[in-house]
Amino acid sequence: MDIRVKICGLKEPEHIAAAVDSGAAYIGLVFYPKSPRHVEIAEAARLALLVPPGVAKVALTVNATDADLDAITAAVPLDMLQLHGAESPERVAELRARYGLPVMKAVGVAEADDLKAIDTYGKVADQLLVDAKPPKGAALPGGNGLAFDWRLVAKKYWPCPWMLAGGLMPDNVAEAIRLTGARQVDVSSGVESAPGVKDADLIRAFIAASKGAVSV
């Protein structure tokens, strides 16, 4: 089984190289000034040019305006938009139409009732990112290193492909895949030596562990 891996929040060429060379399917660039993983548009454009064809370049935004997205998409060659804020289903559909790019919508999960939103967004998004819901008052909507009860999404099937995120790291991603049946996984803080500082060895270890996992 081929597990597709997304390494998010990359800011350095050597970390993009580590991800690509290890077999990552997606590279995530964060456009959110409150995040330690934020990159300016000009730098993101340079980083995107280092990503070879076949590896999807994903722009993570949080409640971005049309003006924000116009500036990002005009300068950075992208393959997908990731919406990690409180964007409504209507906003997801609007952005898909406006930019002609696939849209991945992040949905936070902490309890069973949160799964209803996954069903709703699954009808309008191209992909879903099923993440741990941030604690109340958290500064960031994701990338907090928190996991949720993976049993909540075990062997679930939604209207579009989904990706598991939240608290994943090299030493637990195989178990997460085994428990949930996820075919795609996303990591950011789990491959960092400090907030916003990626570690090439952890990136390689995470991808190797993901691809070696067996789902039951």
Coordinates of C-alpha atoms in Angstrom, one line a residue:
M1 CA 0.0 0.0 0.0
D2 CA 1.4 3.4 -1.0
I3 CA 1.0 6.0 1.7
R4 CA 1.1 9.5 0.4
V5 CA 2.9 11.9 2.8
K6 CA 2.7 15.7 3.1
I7 CA 5.5 17.6 4.8
C8 CA 4.0 21.0 5.8
G9 CA 5.6 24.3 6.9
L10 CA 8.8 24.0 4.9
K11 CA 11.0 27.1 4.8
E12 CA 14.5 25.9 3.8
P13 CA 15.8 24.4 0.5
E14 CA 17.6 21.5 2.3
H15 CA 14.3 20.4 3.9
I16 CA 12.4 20.5 0.7
A17 CA 15.2 18.3 -0.8
A18 CA 15.0 15.9 2.1
A19 CA 11.2 15.6 1.7
V20 CA 11.3 15.2 -2.1
D21 CA 14.2 12.8 -2.1
S22 CA 12.5 10.6 0.5
G23 CA 9.3 10.4 -1.5
A24 CA 6.9 13.0 -0.2
A25 CA 3.8 13.5 -2.3
Y26 CA 3.0 17.0 -1.1
I27 CA 5.1 20.0 0.1
G28 CA 3.2 22.5 2.3
L29 CA 4.0 26.2 2.4
V30 CA 2.4 28.2 5.2
F31 CA 1.0 31.7 4.5
Y32 CA 0.0 32.7 8.0
P33 CA 2.0 35.4 9.8
K34 CA 1.1 34.1 13.3
S35 CA 2.8 30.8 12.5
P36 CA 6.5 30.1 13.1
R37 CA 6.4 28.4 9.7
H38 CA 5.1 31.4 7.8
V39 CA 7.0 32.3 4.6
E40 CA 6.8 35.5 2.6
I41 CA 5.4 35.3 -0.9
A42 CA 8.7 36.0 -2.7
E43 CA 10.5 33.3 -0.7
A44 CA 7.7 30.9 -1.2
A45 CA 8.0 31.4 -5.0
R46 CA 11.7 30.6 -4.8
L47 CA 11.1 27.5 -2.8
A48 CA 8.3 26.3 -5.1
L49 CA 10.7 26.3 -8.0
L50 CA 12.7 23.6 -6.1
V51 CA 9.9 21.2 -6.1
P52 CA 9.9 18.8 -9.1
P53 CA 6.8 17.9 -11.2
G54 CA 4.8 15.2 -9.6
V55 CA 5.1 16.6 -6.1
A56 CA 2.2 18.8 -5.2
K57 CA 2.9 22.3 -3.9
V58 CA 0.2 23.2 -1.3
A59 CA -0.5 26.7 0.0
L60 CA -1.8 26.7 3.6
T61 CA -3.9 29.8 4.4
V62 CA -6.1 30.7 7.3
N63 CA -9.3 32.7 6.6
A64 CA -7.4 34.4 3.7
T65 CA -9.1 37.2 1.8
D66 CA -9.4 37.2 -2.0
A67 CA -6.6 39.8 -2.1
D68 CA -4.3 37.6 -0.1
L69 CA -5.0 34.6 -2.3
D70 CA -4.7 36.7 -5.5
A71 CA -1.2 37.8 -4.4
I72 CA -0.1 34.2 -3.5
T73 CA -1.5 32.5 -6.6
A74 CA -0.1 35.2 -8.9
A75 CA 3.5 34.7 -7.6
V76 CA 3.7 31.1 -6.5
P77 CA 3.2 28.1 -8.8
L78 CA 0.8 26.0 -6.8
D79 CA -1.0 22.8 -7.2
M80 CA -3.5 23.0 -4.3
L81 CA -5.0 25.4 -1.7
Q82 CA -5.3 24.3 1.9
L83 CA -7.9 26.1 3.9
H84 CA -7.1 25.8 7.6
G85 CA -9.4 28.4 9.1
A86 CA -13.2 28.8 9.7
E87 CA -14.0 28.9 5.9
S88 CA -17.6 27.9 5.2
P89 CA -18.6 25.2 2.7
E90 CA -19.7 28.1 0.5
R91 CA -16.3 29.7 0.7
V92 CA -14.6 26.5 -0.2
A93 CA -16.7 26.1 -3.3
E94 CA -16.2 29.8 -4.2
L95 CA -12.4 29.5 -4.0
R96 CA -12.3 26.3 -6.1
A97 CA -14.2 28.1 -8.8
R98 CA -12.2 31.4 -8.5
Y99 CA -8.7 29.9 -8.7
G100 CA -9.2 26.7 -10.6
L101 CA -7.1 24.8 -8.1
P102 CA -8.0 21.7 -6.0
V103 CA -8.9 22.7 -2.4
M104 CA -8.1 20.8 0.7
K105 CA -10.2 21.8 3.8
A106 CA -8.9 21.2 7.3
V107 CA -11.4 20.0 9.8
G108 CA -10.6 19.8 13.5
V109 CA -11.7 16.7 15.5
A110 CA -11.9 16.3 19.2
E111 CA -15.1 14.2 19.6
A112 CA -17.6 12.3 17.6
D113 CA -19.8 15.3 16.9
D114 CA -17.0 16.9 15.0
L115 CA -17.3 14.3 12.3
K116 CA -20.4 15.9 11.0
A117 CA -18.4 18.8 9.5
I118 CA -16.3 16.2 7.6
D119 CA -19.4 15.0 5.9
T120 CA -20.4 18.5 5.0
Y121 CA -17.0 19.7 3.7
G122 CA -16.4 16.4 1.9
K123 CA -19.2 17.4 -0.5
V124 CA -17.5 20.6 -1.6
A125 CA -13.7 20.1 -1.1
D126 CA -11.4 18.0 -3.3
Q127 CA -9.6 16.7 -0.2
L128 CA -10.0 16.8 3.6
L129 CA -7.4 17.2 6.2
V130 CA -8.6 15.6 9.4
D131 CA -6.6 17.3 12.2
A132 CA -6.7 17.6 15.9
K133 CA -9.0 20.5 17.0
P134 CA -6.9 23.2 18.6
P135 CA -7.5 23.9 22.3
K136 CA -9.6 27.0 23.1
G137 CA -7.5 30.1 22.9
A138 CA -4.8 28.5 20.8
A139 CA -2.9 30.9 18.6
L140 CA -2.6 28.5 15.7
P141 CA -5.4 26.4 14.1
G142 CA -2.9 23.6 13.4
G143 CA 0.7 22.6 13.9
N144 CA 0.2 22.4 17.6
G145 CA 1.6 18.9 17.9
L146 CA -1.7 17.6 19.3
A147 CA -3.3 14.2 18.5
F148 CA -6.9 13.2 18.8
D149 CA -8.5 9.8 19.4
W150 CA -7.8 8.1 16.1
R151 CA -10.5 5.6 16.8
L152 CA -13.0 8.3 15.9
V153 CA -12.0 8.1 12.2
A154 CA -11.0 4.5 12.0
K155 CA -11.9 3.0 8.6
K156 CA -14.2 6.0 7.8
Y157 CA -15.1 6.7 4.2
W158 CA -16.1 10.3 3.2
P159 CA -17.1 11.8 -0.2
C160 CA -13.5 12.8 -1.1
P161 CA -10.0 11.6 -0.2
W162 CA -8.7 12.5 3.3
M163 CA -5.5 13.0 5.0
L164 CA -4.7 12.3 8.7
A165 CA -2.9 15.0 10.7
G166 CA -2.4 16.0 14.3
G167 CA 0.4 15.0 16.6
L168 CA 2.0 12.6 14.1
M169 CA 5.7 11.9 14.4
P170 CA 8.1 9.2 13.2
D171 CA 7.5 6.9 16.1
N172 CA 3.7 6.9 16.0
V173 CA 2.7 7.4 12.4
A174 CA 2.7 3.7 11.5
E175 CA 0.4 3.0 14.4
A176 CA -1.9 5.9 13.3
I177 CA -2.1 4.5 9.8
R178 CA -2.8 1.0 11.1
L179 CA -5.6 2.2 13.4
T180 CA -7.3 4.5 11.0
G181 CA -6.7 3.0 7.6
A182 CA -5.5 6.4 6.4
R183 CA -3.9 6.5 3.0
Q184 CA -2.4 10.0 3.4
V185 CA -0.7 11.6 6.4
D186 CA 0.4 15.2 7.1
V187 CA 3.1 16.3 9.5
S188 CA 4.6 19.7 10.5
S189 CA 5.7 20.1 14.1
G190 CA 6.4 16.3 14.4
V191 CA 9.5 16.7 12.2
E192 CA 10.9 19.8 13.9
S193 CA 13.7 20.3 16.4
A194 CA 12.1 23.6 17.6
P195 CA 8.9 25.4 16.5
G196 CA 9.2 26.2 12.8
V197 CA 12.7 24.6 12.5
K198 CA 12.5 21.4 10.4
D199 CA 14.9 18.5 10.9
A200 CA 16.0 16.7 7.7
D201 CA 16.6 13.4 9.6
L202 CA 13.2 13.5 11.2
I203 CA 11.6 14.2 7.8
R204 CA 13.3 11.2 6.3
A205 CA 12.4 9.0 9.3
F206 CA 8.7 10.1 9.1
I207 CA 8.4 9.3 5.4
A208 CA 10.1 6.0 5.8
A209 CA 7.9 5.0 8.8
S210 CA 4.8 6.1 6.9
K211 CA 5.6 4.1 3.8
G212 CA 6.6 1.1 5.8
A213 CA 3.2 1.1 7.7
V214 CA 0.6 -1.6 7.1
S215 CA -3.1 -0.8 7.4
V216 CA -5.5 -3.5 8.6

